[in-house]
Short mmCIF file of C-alpha atoms in Angstrom, two decimals:
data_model
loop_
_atom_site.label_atom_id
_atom_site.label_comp_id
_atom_site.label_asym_id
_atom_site.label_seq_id
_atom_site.Cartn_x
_atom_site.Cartn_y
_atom_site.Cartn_z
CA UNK A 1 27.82 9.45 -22.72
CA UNK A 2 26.20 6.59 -25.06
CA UNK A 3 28.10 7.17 -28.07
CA UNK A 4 24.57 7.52 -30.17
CA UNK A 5 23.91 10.17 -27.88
CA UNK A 6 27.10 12.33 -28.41
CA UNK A 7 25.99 14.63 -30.87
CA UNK A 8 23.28 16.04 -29.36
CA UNK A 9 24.88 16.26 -26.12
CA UNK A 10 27.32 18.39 -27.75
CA UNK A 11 25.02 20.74 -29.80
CA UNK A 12 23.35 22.00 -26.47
CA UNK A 13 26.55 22.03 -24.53
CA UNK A 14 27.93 24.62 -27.24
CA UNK A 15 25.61 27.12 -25.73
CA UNK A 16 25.41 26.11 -21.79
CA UNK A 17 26.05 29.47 -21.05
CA UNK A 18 22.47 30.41 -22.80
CA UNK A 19 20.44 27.70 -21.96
CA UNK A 20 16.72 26.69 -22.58
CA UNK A 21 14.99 27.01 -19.30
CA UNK A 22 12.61 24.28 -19.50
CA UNK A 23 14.29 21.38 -22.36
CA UNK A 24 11.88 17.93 -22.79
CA UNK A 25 14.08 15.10 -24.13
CA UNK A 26 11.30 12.03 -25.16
CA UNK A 27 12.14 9.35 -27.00
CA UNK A 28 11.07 6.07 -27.10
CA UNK A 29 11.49 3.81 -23.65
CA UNK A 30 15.03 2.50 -23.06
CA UNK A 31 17.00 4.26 -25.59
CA UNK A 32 18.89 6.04 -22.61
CA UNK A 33 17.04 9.44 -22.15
CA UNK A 34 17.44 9.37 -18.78
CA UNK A 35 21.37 8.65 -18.61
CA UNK A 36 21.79 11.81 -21.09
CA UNK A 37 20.03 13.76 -18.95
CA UNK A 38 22.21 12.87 -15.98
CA UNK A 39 25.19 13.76 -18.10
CA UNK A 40 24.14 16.75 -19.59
CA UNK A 41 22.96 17.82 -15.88
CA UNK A 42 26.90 16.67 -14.07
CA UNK A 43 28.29 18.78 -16.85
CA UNK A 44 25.82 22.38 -16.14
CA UNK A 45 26.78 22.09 -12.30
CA UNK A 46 30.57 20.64 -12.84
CA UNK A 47 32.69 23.18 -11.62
CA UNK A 48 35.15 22.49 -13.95
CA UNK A 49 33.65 20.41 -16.95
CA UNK A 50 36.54 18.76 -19.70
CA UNK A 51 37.29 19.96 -22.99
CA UNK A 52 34.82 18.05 -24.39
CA UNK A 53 32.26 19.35 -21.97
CA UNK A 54 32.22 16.39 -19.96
CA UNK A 55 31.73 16.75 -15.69
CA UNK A 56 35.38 16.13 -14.38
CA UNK A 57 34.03 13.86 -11.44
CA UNK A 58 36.29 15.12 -9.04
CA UNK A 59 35.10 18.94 -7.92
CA UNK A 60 32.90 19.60 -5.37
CA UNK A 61 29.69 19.69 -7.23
CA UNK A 62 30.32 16.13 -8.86
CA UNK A 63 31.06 14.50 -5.66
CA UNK A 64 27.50 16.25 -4.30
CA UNK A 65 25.88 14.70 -7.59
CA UNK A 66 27.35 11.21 -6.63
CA UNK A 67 25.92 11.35 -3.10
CA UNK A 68 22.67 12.71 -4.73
CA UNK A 69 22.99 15.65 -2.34
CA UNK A 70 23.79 18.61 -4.41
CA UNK A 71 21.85 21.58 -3.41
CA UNK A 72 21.15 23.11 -6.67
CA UNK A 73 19.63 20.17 -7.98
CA UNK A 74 15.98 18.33 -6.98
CA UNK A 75 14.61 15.46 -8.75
CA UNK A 76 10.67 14.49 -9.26
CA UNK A 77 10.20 10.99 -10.60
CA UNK A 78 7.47 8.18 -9.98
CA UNK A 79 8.88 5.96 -6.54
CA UNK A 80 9.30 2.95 -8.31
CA UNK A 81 11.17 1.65 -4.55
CA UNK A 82 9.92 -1.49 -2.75
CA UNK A 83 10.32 -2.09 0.97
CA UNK A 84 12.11 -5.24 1.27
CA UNK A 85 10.60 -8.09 0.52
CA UNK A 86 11.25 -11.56 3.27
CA UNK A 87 9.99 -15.27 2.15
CA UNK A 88 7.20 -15.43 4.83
CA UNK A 89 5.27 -12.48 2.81
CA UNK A 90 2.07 -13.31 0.77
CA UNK A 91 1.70 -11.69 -2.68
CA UNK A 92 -1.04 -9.75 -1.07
CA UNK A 93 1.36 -8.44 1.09
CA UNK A 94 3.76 -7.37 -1.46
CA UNK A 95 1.00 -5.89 -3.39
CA UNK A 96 0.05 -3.63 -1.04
CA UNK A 97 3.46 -2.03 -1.03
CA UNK A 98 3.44 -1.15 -4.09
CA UNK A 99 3.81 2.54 -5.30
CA UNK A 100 1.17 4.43 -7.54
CA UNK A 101 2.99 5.04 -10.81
CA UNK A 102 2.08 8.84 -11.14
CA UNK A 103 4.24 11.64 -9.74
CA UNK A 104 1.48 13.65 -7.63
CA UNK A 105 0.30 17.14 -6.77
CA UNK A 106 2.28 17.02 -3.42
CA UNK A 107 5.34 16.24 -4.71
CA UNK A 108 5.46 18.91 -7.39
CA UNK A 109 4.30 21.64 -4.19
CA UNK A 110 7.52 20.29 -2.36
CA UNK A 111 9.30 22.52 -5.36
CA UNK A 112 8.34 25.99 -3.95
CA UNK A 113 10.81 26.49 -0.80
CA UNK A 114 13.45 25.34 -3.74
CA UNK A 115 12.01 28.13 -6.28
CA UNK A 116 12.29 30.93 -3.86
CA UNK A 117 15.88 30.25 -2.51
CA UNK A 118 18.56 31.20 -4.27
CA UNK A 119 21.78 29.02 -5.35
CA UNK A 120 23.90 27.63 -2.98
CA UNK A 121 26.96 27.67 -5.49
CA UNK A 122 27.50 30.09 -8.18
CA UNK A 123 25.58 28.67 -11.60
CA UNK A 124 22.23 26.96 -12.36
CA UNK A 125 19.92 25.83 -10.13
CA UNK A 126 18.11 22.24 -11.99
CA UNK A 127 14.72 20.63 -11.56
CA UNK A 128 14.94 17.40 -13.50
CA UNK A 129 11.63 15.58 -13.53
CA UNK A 130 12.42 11.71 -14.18
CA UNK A 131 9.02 10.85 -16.12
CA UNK A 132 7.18 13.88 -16.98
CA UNK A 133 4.45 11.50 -19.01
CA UNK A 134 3.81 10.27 -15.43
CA UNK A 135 2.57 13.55 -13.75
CA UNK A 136 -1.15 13.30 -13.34
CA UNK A 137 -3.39 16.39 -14.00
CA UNK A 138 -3.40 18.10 -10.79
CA UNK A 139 0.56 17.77 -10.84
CA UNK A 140 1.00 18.64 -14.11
CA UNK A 141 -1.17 22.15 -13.58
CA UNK A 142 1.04 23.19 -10.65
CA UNK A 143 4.59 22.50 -12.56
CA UNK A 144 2.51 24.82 -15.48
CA UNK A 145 2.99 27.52 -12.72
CA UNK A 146 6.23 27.30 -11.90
CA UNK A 147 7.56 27.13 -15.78
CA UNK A 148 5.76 30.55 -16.68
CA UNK A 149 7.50 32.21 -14.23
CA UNK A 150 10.99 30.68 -13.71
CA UNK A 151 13.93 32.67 -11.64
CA UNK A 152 16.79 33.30 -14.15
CA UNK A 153 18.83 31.08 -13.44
CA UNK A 154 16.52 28.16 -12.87
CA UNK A 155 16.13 24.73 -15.74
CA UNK A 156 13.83 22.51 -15.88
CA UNK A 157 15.01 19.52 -17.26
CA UNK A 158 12.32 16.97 -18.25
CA UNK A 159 12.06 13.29 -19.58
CA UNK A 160 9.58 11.62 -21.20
CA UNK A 161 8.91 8.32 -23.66
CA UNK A 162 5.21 9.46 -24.63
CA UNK A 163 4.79 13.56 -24.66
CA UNK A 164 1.39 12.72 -26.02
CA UNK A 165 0.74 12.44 -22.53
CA UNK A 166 1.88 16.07 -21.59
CA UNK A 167 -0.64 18.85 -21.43
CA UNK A 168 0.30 21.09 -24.29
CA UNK A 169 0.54 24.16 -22.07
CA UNK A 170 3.28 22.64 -20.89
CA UNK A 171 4.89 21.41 -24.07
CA UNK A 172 4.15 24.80 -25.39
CA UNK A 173 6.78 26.41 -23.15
CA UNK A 174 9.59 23.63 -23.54
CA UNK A 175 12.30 23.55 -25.96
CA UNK A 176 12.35 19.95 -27.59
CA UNK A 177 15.13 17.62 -27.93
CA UNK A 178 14.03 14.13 -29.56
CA UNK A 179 16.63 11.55 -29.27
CA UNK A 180 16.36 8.36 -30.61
CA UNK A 181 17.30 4.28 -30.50
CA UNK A 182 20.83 3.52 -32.24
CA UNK A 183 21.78 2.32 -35.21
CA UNK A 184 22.69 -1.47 -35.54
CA UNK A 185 25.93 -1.30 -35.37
CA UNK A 186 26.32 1.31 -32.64
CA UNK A 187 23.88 -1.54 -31.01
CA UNK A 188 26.17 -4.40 -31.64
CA UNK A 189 29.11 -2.41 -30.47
CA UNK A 190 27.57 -1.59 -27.15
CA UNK A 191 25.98 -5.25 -26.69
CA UNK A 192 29.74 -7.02 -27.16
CA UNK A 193 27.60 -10.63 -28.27
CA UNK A 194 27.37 -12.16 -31.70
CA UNK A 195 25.73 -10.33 -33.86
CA UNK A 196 23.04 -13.00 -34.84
CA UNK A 197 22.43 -13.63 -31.10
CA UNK A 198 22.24 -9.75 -30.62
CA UNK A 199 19.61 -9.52 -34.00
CA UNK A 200 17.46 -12.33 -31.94
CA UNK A 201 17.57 -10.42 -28.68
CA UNK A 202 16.89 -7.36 -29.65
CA UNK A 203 13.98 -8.00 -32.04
CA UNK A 204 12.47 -8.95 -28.20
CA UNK A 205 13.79 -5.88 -26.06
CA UNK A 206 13.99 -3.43 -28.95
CA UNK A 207 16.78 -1.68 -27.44
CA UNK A 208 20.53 -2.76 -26.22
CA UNK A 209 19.95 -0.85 -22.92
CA UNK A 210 16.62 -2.27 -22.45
CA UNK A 211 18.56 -5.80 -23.34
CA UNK A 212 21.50 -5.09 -21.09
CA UNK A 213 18.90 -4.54 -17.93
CA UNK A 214 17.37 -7.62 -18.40
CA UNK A 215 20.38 -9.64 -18.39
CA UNK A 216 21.98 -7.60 -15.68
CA UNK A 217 18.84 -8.59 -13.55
CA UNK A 218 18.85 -12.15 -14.83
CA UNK A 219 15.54 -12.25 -16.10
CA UNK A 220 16.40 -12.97 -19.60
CA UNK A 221 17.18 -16.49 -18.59
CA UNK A 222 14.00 -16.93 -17.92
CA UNK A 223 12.52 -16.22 -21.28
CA UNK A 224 13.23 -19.19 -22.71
CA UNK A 225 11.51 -21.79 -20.08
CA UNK A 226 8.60 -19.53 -19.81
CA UNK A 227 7.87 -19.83 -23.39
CA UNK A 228 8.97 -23.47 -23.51
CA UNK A 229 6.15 -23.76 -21.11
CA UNK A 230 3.59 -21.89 -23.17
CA UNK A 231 4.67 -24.65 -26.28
CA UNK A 232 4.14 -27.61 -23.63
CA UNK A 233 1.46 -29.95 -24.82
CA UNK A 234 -1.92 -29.82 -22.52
CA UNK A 235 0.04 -27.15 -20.11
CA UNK A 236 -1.75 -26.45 -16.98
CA UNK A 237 -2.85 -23.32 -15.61
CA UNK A 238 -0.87 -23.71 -12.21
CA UNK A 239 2.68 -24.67 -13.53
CA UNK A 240 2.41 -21.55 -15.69
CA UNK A 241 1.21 -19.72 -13.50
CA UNK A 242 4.40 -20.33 -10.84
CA UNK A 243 6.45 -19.41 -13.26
CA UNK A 244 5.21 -16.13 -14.68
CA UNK A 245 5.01 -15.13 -10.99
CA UNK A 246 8.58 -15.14 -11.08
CA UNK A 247 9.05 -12.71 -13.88
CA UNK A 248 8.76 -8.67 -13.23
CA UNK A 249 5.61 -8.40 -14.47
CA UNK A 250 6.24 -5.84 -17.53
CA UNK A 251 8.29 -8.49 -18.76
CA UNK A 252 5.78 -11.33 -18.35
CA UNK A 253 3.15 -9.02 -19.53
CA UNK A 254 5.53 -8.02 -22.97
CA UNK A 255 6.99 -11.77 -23.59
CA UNK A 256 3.69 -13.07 -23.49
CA UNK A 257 2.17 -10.14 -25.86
CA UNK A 258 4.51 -10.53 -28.03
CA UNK A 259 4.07 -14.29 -28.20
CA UNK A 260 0.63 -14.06 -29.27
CA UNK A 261 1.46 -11.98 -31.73
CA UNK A 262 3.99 -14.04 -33.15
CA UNK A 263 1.54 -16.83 -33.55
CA UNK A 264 -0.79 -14.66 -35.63
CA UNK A 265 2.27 -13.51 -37.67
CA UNK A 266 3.07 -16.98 -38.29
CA UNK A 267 -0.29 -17.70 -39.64
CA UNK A 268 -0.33 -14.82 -41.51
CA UNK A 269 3.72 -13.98 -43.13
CA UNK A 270 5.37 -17.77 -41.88
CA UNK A 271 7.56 -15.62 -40.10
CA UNK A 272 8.04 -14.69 -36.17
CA UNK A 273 8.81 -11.06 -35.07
CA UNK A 274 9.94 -11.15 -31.58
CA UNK A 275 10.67 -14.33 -30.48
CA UNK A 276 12.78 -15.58 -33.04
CA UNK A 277 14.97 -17.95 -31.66
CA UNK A 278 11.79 -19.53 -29.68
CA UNK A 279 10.48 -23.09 -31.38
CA UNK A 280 6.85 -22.72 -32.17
CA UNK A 281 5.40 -26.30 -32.78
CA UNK A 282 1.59 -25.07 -34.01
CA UNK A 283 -0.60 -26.13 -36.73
CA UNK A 284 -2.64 -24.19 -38.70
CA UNK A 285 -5.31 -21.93 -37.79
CA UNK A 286 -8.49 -22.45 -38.30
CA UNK A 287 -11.26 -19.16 -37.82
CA UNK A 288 -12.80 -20.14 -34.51
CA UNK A 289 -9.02 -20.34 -32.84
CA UNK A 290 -7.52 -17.52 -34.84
CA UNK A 291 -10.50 -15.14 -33.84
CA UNK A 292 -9.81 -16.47 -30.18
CA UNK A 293 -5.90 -15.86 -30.31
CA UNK A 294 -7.13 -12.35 -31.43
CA UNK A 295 -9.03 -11.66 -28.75
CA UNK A 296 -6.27 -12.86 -26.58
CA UNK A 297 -3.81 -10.47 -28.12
CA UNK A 298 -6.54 -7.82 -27.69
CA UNK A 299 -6.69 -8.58 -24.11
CA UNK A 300 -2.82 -8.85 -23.47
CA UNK A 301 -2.57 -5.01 -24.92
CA UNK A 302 -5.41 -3.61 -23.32
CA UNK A 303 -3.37 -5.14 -19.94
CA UNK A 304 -0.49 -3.07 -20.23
CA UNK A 305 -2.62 0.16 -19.19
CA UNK A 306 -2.60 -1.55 -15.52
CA UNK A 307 0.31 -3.48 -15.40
CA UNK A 308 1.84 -1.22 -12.28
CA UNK A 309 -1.20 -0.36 -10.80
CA UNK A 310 -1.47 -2.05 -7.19
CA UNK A 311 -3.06 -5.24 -8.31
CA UNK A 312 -2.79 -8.53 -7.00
CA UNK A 313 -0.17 -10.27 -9.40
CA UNK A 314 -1.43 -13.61 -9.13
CA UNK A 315 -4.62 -12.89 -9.95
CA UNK A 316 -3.72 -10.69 -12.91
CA UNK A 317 -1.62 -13.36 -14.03
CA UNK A 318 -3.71 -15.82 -14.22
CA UNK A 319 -6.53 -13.96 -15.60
CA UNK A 320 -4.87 -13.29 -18.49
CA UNK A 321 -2.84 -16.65 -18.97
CA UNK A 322 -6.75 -18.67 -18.65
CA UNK A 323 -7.54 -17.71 -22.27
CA UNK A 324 -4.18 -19.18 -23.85
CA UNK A 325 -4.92 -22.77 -21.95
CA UNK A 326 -8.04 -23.72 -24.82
CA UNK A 327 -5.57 -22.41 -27.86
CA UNK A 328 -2.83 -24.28 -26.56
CA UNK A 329 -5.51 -27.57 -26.59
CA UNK A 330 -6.16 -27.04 -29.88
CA UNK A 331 -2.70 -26.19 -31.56
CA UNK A 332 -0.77 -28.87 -29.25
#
């Protein structure tokens, strides 16, 4: 349990034995949502939970939950897997591989034969849905079906960063839990770096966990010669290009953002906001590049609406790194 998380966790665990049957916990992305909902579910089907509510991780039902093969419990979530990927495949290739990022009608019908039988062991019976902000319409109008008429002894358990997304027939019959991103110094306790180094970091990721992943996958190390890059003098198109192909592309997509934006709030305060610790070697603006580095950031937003739909990456790329190549001219 995230230590940030701990009081909530034990406010609903004080009445397990009367539980909402349908609870949303949103937040915002990468504050941990979804590890608090794993908890909180190993502790409802641990057959014999700690004093402090805790799952023992040693009975049955936590060894089933470690396999991911407890019966009492099915999970919906967007298929975020990738078949693997070999050095002889073209980005096309990969591309087409890709998964839509929208749980679908099907998937929520797959619930019924689990609605109808009854537990295997004596307790609740869970249906945690991953990303509930990522059920399309159809989807989310046949879970609406199965939360008005719930067996007893049935939970939904849902996660979401946006519930502006929801329908509100469905929000309308879930009990609410909003948890949210950790104070700075439960941050610089969890992070274990200097605290300046941890203030420059996360004024990029926002959150530690969201931090922590992109070290753990190494793609933080790439930050810095991708936006050395963007500073070069006269860069070129294709040498960028390479290298944002390396990065996950929510991350290239978010660095880059957040780059742009940096340069306007340089013009604007003389200050950066994310990428503090990045050198930015620009001269002032004058209106016909500023209202171009506008549009840019304009574009760069409006990008993250399709930024896991199953495009090619390359092209998307590039698309959007064309516009920066004229500014770059001009400031460098």
């Amino acid at each position: 349990m995230l230590p940030w998380h701990s009081h909530h966790f034990t406010q609903l665990m004080s009445k397990k034995d009367n539980f909402p049957q349908s609870l949303l916990i949103y937040g915002p992305q990468g504050i941990g949502k979804v590890n608090f909902a794993h908890t909180l579910i190993q502790s409802l089907l641990c057959d014999a939970p700690l004093s402090d509510n805790l799952p023992c991780g040693s009975c049955q039902s936590c060894h089933w939950l470690a396999q991911k093969q407890h019966p009492d419990l099915i999970t919906l979530s967007v298929d975020k897997s990738s078949t693997e990927e070999s050095e002889e495949k073209t980005l096309e290739e990969k591309n087409k591989e890709k998964k839509t990022h929208y749980i679908t009608i099907d998937a929520v019908r797959e619930l019924s034969s689990f609605l109808t039988v009854g537990a295997q062991r004596q307790g609740y019976k869970i249906i945690f849905i991953e990303q509930a902000d990522a059920l399309n319409i159809n989807a989310a109008n046949a879970l609406l079906k199965a939360l008005e008429e719930p067996p007893n002894n049935m939970l939904f358990i849902l996660v979401a960063n946006d519930i502006k997304k929801i329908l509100p027939t469905i929000l309308s019959r879930c009990q609410k839990l909003q948890l949210n991103q950790p104070n700075a110094q439960d941050a610089y306790d969890y992070l274990h770096i200097p605290q300046h180094e941890a203030d420059y970091l996360l004024s990029v990721y926002g959150t530690p966990l969201s931090l922590t992943r992109a070290i753990d996958q190494g793609t933080e190390e790439l930050r810095k010669p991708y936006l050395t890059l963007l500073n070069k003098t006269q860069v070129e198109l294709l040498e960028l290009s390479e290298l944002a192909q390396k990065i996950p592309i929510e991350y290239w997509l978010d660095w880059t953002h957040k780059w742009c934006i940096d340069l306007l709030a340089q013009h604007f305060t003389q200050k950066k906001w994310f990428h503090k610790d990045a050198e930015f070697k620009s001269k002032p603006l004058d209106n016909l590049i500023l209202f171009d580095l506008l549009h840019w950031e304009h574009q760069l937003k409006n990008a993250k609406k399709y930024q896991f739909h199953p495009l090619v990456a390359k092209l998307f790329i590039e698309d959007l790194l064309i516009p920066w190549l004229p500014i770059n001219r001009y400031l460098y």
